[in-house]
Coordinates of C-alpha atoms and ligand atoms in Angstrom, one line a residue:
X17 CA -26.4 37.7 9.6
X18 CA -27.0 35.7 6.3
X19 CA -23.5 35.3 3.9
X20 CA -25.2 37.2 1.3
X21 CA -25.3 40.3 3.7
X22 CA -21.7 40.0 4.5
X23 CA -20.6 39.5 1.3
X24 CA -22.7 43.1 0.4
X25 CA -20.6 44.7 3.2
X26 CA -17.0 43.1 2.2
X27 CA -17.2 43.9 -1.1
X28 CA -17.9 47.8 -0.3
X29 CA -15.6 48.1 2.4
X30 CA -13.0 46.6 0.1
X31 CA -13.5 49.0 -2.2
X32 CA -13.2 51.6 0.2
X33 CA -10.2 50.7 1.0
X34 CA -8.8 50.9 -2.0
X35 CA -10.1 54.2 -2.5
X36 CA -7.9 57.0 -1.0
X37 CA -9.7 60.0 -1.4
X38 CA -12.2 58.3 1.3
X39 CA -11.8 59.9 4.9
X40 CA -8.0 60.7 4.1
X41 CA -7.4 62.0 8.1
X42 CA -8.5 58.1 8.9
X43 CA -5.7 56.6 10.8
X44 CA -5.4 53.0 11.2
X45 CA -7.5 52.2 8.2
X46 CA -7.5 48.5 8.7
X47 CA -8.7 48.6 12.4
X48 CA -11.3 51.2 11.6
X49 CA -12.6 49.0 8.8
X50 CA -12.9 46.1 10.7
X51 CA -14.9 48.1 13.4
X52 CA -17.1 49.3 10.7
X53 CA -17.9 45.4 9.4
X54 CA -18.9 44.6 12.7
X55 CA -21.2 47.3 13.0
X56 CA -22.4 47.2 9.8
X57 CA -22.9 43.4 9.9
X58 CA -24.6 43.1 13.5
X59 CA -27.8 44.4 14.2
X60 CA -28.4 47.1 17.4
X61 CA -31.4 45.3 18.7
X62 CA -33.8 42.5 18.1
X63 CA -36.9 42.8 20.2
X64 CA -39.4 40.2 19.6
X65 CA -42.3 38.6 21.7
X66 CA -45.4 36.6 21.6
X67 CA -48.6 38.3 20.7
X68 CA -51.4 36.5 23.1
X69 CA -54.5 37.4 21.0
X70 CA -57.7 36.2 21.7
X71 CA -60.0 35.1 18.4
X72 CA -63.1 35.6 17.4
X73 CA -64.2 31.9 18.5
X74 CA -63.1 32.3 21.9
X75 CA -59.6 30.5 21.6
X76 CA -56.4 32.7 21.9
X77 CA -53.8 32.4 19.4
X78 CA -49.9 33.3 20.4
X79 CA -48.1 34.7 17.7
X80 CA -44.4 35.3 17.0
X81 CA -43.8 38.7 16.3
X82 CA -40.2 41.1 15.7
X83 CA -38.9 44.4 15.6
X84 CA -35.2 44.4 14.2
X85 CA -33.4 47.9 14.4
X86 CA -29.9 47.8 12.4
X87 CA -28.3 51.1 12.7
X88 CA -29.5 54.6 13.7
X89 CA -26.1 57.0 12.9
X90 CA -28.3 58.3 10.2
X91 CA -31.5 59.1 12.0
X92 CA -34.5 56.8 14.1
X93 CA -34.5 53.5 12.5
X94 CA -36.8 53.2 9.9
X95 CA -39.1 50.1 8.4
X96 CA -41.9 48.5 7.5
X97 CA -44.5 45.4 9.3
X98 CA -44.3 42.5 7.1
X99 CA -47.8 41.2 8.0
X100 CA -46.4 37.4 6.0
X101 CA -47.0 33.3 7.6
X102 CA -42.9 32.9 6.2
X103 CA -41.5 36.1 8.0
X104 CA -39.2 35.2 10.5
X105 CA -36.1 36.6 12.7
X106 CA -33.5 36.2 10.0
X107 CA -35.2 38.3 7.4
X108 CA -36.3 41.1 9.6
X109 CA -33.0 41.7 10.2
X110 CA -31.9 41.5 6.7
X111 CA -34.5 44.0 5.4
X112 CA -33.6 46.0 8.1
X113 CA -30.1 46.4 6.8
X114 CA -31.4 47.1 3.3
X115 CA -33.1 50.0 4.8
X116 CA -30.1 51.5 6.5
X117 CA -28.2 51.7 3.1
X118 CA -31.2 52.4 1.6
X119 CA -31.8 55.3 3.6
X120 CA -27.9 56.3 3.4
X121 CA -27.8 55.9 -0.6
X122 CA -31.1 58.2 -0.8
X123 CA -30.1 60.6 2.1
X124 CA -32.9 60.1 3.7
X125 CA -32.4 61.2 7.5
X126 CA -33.6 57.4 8.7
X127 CA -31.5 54.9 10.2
X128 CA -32.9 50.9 9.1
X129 CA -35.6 49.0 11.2
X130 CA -38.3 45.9 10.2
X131 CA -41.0 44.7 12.1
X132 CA -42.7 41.4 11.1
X133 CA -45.9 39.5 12.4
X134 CA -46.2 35.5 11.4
X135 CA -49.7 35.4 10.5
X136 CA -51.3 35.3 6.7
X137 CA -53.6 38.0 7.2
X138 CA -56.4 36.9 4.9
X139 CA -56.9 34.1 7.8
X140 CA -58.2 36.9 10.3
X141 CA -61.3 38.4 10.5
X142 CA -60.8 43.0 10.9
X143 CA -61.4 42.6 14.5
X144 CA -58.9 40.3 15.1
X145 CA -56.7 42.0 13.0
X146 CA -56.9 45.0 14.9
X147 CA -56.3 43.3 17.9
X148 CA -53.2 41.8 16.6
X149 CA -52.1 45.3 15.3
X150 CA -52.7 47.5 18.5
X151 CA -50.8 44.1 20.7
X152 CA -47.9 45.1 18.4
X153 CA -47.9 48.2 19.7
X154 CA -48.7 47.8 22.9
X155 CA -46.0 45.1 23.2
X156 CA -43.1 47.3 21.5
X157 CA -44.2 50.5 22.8
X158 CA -41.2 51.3 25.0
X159 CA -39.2 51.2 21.6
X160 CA -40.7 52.9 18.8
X161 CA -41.5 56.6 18.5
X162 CA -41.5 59.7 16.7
X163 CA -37.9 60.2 17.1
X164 CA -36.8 56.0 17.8
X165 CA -38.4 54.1 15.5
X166 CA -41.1 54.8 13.0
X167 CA -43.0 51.8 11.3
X168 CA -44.5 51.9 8.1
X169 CA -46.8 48.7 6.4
X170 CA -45.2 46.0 4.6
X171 CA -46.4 43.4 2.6
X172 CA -49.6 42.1 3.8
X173 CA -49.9 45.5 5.6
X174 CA -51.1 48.6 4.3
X175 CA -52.8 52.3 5.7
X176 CA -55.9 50.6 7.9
X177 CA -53.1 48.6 10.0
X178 CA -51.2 52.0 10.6
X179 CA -54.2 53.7 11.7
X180 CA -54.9 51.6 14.4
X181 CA -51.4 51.2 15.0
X182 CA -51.2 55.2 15.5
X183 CA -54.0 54.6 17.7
X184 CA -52.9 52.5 20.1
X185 CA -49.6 54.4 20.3
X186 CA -51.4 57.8 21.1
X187 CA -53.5 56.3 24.3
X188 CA -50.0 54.7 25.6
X189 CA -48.3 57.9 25.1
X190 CA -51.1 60.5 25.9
X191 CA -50.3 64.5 25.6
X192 CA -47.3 63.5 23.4
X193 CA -47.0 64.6 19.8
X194 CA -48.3 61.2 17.8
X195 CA -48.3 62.0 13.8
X196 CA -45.1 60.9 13.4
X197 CA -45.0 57.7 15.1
X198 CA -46.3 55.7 11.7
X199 CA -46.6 56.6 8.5
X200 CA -48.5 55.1 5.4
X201 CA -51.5 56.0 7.5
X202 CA -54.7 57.7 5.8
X203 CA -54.6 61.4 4.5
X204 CA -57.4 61.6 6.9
X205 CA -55.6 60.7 9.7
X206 CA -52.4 62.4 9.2
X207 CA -51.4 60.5 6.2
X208 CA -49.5 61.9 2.9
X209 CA -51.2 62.3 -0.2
X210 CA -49.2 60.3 -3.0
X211 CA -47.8 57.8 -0.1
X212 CA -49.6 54.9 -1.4
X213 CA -48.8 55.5 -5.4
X214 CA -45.0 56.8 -4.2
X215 CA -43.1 53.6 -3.8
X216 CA -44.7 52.8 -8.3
X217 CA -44.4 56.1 -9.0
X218 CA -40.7 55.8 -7.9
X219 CA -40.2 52.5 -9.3
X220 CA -41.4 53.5 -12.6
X221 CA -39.1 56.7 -12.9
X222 CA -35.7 55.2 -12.2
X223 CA -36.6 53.0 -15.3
X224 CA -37.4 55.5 -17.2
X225 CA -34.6 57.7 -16.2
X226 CA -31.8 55.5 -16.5
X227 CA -33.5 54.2 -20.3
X228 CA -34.7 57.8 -21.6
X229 CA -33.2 61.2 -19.5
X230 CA -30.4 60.5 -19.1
X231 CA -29.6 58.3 -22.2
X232 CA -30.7 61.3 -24.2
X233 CA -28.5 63.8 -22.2
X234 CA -25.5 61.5 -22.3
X235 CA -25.7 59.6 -25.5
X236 CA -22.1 60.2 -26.8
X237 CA -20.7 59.9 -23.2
X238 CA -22.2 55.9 -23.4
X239 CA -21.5 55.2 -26.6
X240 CA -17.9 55.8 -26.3
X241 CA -17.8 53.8 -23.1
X242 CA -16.9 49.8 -23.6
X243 CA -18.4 49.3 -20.5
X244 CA -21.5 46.3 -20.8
X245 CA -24.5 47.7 -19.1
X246 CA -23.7 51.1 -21.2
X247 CA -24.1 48.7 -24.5
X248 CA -27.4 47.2 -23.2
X249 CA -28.7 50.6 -22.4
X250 CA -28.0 52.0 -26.1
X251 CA -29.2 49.0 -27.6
X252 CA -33.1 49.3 -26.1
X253 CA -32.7 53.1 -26.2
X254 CA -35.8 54.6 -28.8
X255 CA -36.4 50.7 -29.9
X256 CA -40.1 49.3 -29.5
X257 CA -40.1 47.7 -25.9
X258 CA -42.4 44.7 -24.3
X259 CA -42.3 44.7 -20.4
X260 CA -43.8 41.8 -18.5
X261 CA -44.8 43.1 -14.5
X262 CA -45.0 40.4 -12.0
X263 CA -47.4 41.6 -9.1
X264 CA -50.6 43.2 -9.8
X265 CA -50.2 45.5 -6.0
X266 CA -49.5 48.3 -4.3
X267 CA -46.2 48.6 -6.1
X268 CA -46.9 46.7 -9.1
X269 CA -50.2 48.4 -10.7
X270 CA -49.2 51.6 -9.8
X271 CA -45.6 51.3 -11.7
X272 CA -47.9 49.6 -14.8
X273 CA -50.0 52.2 -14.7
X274 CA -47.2 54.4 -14.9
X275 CA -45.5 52.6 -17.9
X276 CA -48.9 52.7 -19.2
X277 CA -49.1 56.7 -19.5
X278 CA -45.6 57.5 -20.5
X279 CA -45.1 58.7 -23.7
X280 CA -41.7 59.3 -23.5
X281 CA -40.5 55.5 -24.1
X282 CA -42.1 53.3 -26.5
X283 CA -43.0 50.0 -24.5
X284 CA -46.4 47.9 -24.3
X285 CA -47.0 46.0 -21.2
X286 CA -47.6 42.6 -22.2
X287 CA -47.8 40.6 -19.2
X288 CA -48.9 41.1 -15.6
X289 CA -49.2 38.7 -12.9
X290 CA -50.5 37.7 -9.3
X291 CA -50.6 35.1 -7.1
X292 CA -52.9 33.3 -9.0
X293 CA -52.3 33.9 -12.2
X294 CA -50.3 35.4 -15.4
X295 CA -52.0 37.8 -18.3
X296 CA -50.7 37.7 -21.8
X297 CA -51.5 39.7 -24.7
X298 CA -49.1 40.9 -27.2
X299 CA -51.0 44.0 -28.4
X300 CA -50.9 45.0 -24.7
X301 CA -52.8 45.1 -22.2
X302 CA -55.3 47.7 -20.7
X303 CA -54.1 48.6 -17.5
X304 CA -56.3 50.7 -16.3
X305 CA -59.2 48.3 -16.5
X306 CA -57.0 45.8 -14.8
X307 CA -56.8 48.2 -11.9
X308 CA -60.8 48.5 -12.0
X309 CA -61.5 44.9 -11.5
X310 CA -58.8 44.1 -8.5
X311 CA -60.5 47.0 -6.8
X312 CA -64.1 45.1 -6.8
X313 CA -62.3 41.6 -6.5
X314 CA -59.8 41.4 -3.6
X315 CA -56.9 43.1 -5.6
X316 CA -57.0 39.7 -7.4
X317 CA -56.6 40.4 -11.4
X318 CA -59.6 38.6 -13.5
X319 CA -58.2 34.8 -13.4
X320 CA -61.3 33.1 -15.4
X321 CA -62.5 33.8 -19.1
X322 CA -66.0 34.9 -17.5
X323 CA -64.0 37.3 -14.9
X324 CA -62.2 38.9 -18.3
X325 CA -65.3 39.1 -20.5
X326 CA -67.6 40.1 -17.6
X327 CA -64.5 42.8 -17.2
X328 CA -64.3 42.9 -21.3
X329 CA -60.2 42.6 -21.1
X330 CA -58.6 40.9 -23.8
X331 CA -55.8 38.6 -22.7
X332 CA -55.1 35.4 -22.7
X333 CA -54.5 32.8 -19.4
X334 CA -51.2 31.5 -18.6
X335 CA -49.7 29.4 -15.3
X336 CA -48.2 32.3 -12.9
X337 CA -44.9 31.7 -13.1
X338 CA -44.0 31.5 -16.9
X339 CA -43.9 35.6 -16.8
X340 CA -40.5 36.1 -15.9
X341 CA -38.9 33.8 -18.4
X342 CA -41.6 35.0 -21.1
X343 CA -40.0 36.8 -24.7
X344 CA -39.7 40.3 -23.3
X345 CA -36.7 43.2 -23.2
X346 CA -38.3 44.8 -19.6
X347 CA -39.2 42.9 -16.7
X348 CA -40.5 44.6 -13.4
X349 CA -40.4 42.3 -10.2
X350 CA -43.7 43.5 -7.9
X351 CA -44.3 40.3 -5.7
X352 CA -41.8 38.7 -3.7
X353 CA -38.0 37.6 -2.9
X354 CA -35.6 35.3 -4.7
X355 CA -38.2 35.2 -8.0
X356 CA -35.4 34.6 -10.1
X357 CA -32.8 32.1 -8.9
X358 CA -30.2 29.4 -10.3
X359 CA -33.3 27.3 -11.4
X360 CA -34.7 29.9 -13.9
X361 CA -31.8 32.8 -14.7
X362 CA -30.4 31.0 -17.7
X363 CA -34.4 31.3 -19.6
X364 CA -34.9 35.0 -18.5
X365 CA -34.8 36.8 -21.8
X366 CA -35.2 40.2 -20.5
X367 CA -32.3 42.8 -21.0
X368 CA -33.3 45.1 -17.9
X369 CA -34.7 44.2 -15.0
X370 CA -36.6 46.4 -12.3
X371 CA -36.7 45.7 -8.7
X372 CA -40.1 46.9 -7.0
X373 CA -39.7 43.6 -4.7
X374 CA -37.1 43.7 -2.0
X375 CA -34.5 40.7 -3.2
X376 CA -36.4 39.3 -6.1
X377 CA -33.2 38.6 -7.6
X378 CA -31.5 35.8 -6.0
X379 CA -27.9 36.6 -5.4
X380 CA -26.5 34.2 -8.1
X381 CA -29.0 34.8 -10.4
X382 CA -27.8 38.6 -10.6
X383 CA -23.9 37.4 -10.6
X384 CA -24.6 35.0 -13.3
X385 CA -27.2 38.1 -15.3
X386 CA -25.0 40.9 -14.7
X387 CA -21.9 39.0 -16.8
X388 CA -24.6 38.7 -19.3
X389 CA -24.7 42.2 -19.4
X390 CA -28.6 42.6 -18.0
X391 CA -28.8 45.8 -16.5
X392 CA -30.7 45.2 -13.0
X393 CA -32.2 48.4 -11.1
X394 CA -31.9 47.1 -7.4
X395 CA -34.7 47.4 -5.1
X396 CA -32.5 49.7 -2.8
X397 CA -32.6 52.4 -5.7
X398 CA -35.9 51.7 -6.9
X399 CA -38.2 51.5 -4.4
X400 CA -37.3 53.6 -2.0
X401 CA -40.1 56.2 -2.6
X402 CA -42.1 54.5 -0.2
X403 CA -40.0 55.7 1.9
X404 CA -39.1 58.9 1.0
X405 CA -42.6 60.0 0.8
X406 CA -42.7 58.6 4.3
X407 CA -40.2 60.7 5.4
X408 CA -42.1 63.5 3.8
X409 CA -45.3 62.2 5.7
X410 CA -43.2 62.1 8.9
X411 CA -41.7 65.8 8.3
X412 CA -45.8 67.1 7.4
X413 CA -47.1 65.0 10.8
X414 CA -44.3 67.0 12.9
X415 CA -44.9 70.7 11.3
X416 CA -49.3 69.8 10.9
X417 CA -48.4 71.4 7.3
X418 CA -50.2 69.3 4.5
X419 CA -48.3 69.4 1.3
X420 CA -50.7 69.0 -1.7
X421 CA -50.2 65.6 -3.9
X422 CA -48.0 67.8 -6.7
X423 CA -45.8 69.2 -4.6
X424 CA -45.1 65.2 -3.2
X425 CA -44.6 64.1 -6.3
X426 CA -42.1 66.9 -7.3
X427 CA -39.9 66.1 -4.0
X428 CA -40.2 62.1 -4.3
X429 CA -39.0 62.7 -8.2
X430 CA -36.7 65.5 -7.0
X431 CA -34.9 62.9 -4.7
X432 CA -34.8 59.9 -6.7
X433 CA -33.1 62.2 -9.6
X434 CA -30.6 63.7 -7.4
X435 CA -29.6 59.7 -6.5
X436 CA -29.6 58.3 -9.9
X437 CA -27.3 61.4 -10.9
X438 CA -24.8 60.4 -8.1
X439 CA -25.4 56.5 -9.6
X440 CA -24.9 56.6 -12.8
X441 CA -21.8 58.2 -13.9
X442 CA -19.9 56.1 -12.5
X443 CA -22.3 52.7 -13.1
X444 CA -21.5 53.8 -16.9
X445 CA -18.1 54.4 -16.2
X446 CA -16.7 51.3 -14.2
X447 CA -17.2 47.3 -14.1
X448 CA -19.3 47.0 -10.9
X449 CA -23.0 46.5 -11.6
X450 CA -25.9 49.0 -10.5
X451 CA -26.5 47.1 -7.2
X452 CA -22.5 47.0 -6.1
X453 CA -22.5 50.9 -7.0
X454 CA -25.5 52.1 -4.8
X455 CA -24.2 49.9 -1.8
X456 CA -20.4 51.7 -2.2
X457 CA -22.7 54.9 -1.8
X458 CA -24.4 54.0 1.2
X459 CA -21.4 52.4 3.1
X460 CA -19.2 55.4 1.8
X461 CA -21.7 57.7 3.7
X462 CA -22.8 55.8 6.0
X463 CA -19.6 55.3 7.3
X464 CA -18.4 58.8 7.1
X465 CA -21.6 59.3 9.3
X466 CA -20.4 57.1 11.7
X467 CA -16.7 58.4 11.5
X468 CA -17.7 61.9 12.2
X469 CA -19.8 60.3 15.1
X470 CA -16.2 59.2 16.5
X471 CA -17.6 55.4 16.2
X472 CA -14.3 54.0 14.2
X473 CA -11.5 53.8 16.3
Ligands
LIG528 P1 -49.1 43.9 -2.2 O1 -49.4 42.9 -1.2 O2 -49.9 45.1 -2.4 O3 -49.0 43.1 -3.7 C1 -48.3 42.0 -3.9 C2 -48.7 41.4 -5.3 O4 -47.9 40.3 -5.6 C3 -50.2 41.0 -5.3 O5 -50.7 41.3 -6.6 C4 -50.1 39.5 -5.2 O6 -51.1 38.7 -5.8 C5 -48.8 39.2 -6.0 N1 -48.1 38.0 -5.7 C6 -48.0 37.3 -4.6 N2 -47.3 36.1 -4.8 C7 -47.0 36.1 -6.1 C8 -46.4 35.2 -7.0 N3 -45.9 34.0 -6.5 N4 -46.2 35.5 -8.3 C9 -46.7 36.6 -8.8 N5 -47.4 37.5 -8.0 C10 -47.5 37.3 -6.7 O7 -47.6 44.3 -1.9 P2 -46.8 45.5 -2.4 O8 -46.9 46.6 -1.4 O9 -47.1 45.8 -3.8 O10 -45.3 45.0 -2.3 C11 -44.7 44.2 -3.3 C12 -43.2 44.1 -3.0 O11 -42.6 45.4 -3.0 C13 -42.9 43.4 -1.6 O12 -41.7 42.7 -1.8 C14 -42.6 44.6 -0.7 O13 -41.7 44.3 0.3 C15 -41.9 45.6 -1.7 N6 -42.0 47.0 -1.3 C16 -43.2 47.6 -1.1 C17 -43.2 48.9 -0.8 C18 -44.5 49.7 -0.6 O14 -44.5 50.9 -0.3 N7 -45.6 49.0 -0.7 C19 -42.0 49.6 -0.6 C20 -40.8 48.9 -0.8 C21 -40.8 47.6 -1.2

């Protein structure tokens, strides 16, 4: 497993150790921790195969293709298909750790999986994507399931993959109970309403949760604090905010959008992206009418001056990557990994920094901005309402009781707030940084999870 993964684990696990008032009746700390690196670091099981898939043109294609399933103390592993030409063994297995603490620091009743599929889907035709989609599931059949493994889309994948995928799962398993087998599938086939927003929705909330509730319930408890990321937090507190979002999709527009209705904080989104190209305007820009055009234009924001007037958005046209080092206190990270990295972390102005991306923040580039006092809201605590809502998708498949899209969002926000609440007392209160605190919450009960199991000795 990669050092950066390791390091995640040693850290926590040290300051377990330190802590006494964790599992007291623990005899033989020292051998129990070192039983609970070596679970924590190693993955239960890689499956992975070639999919034979023949093309539209007659030729077949074999394509690599994994399933990576960490840990399961917690529940059926749990994770997304990255649909991605770069996705390879090594990072299925790192994102499926990510979703084992994730699922631990959330308390989501999901242990951590990932799937991932080498192929850049925009190369296929539908038919061949189906094809590709139901060989997944033919080919890992005997290992996922309602109650082993439950997939989810991932980048490059989305509710048409899971549908088929459901599909192909039923006719393998017929007479056996199905809905919960994938989620992120359509509302009409079992799907959750809100699933798609959930994962912005979420995103957008811990910002403004950590920046407005709980600043304003809490104000003298952060002021007296000389603790860094509790100065940041005052200083952008009720101040006139520019935010720059980086990936205009799923996660992005929907966490714009968000920012873009909310009332409560006073910020202007002055900068989006995708991967063609960046939008600037310092009035702000309409978001809403940016979400109109990517749904008649591939998802693609405008990227020409005809495509904006046509679409009569004002903004001006910028290279792609110059918006995250652009003059702005908020930046939200939508697209991919490692977006900022030793290259570019010294010209990043912002003050706090979102993670919708899984890893956008290289793991230097938050050492170096945390000492700079940048207050970073890891992916692990901000995007997880994918997969809560999921959860709440898998829980509505298993009782065929359909929860209206209200009632969603009250749980997903529900959740998140009962997390940040654990979180940030003690992020305010002590010198590790946001990401350090959520992964001590997830090891802490994780591995109380897996002591109770009788799996340290
Ligand atoms: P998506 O495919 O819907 O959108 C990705 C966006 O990023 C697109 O607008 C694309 O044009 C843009 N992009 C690609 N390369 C870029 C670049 N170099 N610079 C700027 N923009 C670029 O994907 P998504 O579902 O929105 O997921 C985005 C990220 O969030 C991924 O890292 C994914 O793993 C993570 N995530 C997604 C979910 C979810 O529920 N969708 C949940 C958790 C984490």
């Amino acid at each position: 497993m990669q050092a950066e993964t390791k390091k995640i684990i040693q850290e926590s696990l040290d300051a377990l150790l330190e802590n006494d008032l964790f599992l007291p009746d623990l005899t033989n700390r020292k051998q129990a921790f070192a039983s609970l690196s070596a679970i924590l670091s190693t993955p239960d099981k890689i499956h992975k195969s070639f999919l034979r898939v023949p093309l539209d043109d007659g030729s077949v294609v074999q394509i690599p293709s994994y399933r990576a399933q960490h840990n399961d103390a917690m529940g059926p592993y749990k994770g997304g298909i990255r649909f991605h030409e770069s996705v390879n063994e090594e990072e299925v297995i790192k994102l499926a750790f990510l979703m084992t603490l994730k699922n631990a620091l959330h308390k989501v009743p999901f242990g951590g999986g990932k799937g991932g599929i080498v192929i850049n889907p925009r190369e296929y035709s539908e038919k061949e994507l189906n094809l590709i989609s139901r060989k997944y599931v033919s080919y890992f059949v005997d290992v996922i399931g309602p109650d082993k493994d439950i997939p989810a889309p991932d980048m490059g994948s989305g509710e048409r993959e899971m549908d088929w995928m459901m599909a192909e799962y039923k006719l393998v398993h017929p007479g056996t109970s199905y809905l919960g087998s994938f989620t992120g599938k359509s509302v009409v086939n079992g799907g959750s309403l809100g699933r798609r927003e959930a994962t912005g929705k979420g995103v957008y909330f811990t910002f403004r949760y950590l920046l407005h509730d709980y600043v304003k319930a809490n104000k003298q408890l952060l002021t007296k604090s000389d603790n860094l990321f509790a100065k940041t937090t005052l200083e952008l507190y009720n101040r006139p905010l520019k935010m720059a979002v980086q990936g205009f999709g799923n996660v992005g527009s929907v966490a714009a959008l968000e920012a873009y209705h909310c009332h409560l904080i006073n910020h202007k989104i002055i900068a989006v992206s995708d991967r063609n190209v960046t939008l600037y305007n310092e009035n702000g820009l309409d978001i809403p009418a940016l979400i109109e055009f990517t749904k008649t234009n591939r998802g693609d924001l405008p990227s020409t001056e005809e495509q904006l007037q046509s679409a009569t958005i004002k903004a001006e046209i910028k290279e792609r990557d110059c918006l995250v080092t652009l003059p702005v206190d908020v930046l939200l990270l939508a697209a991919l990994e490692n977006q900022i990295q030793k290259d570019n972390m010294k010209d990043v102005q912002a003050r706090i920094i979102i993670e919708g991306a899984n890893a956008p923040t290289a793991p230097e580039a938050d050492q170096y901005l945390s000492e700079q006092g940048v207050v970073i809201i890891p992916d692990i605590l901000a995007n997880a309402g994918g997969v809560i809502v999921s959860y709440f998708e898998w829980l509505q498949g298993r009782e065929t009781q359909f929860y209206d899209e209200a009632e969603v969002y009250r749980l997903l926000i529900d959740k998140m707030k009962e997390t940040m609440d654990m979180i940030l007392p003690q992020y305010y209160g002590d010198p590790f940084a946001l990401r350090q605190n959520c992964f001590i919450h997830a090891v802490t009960r994780l591995s109380t999870v897996l002591y109770r199991q009788g799996k340290l000795y």
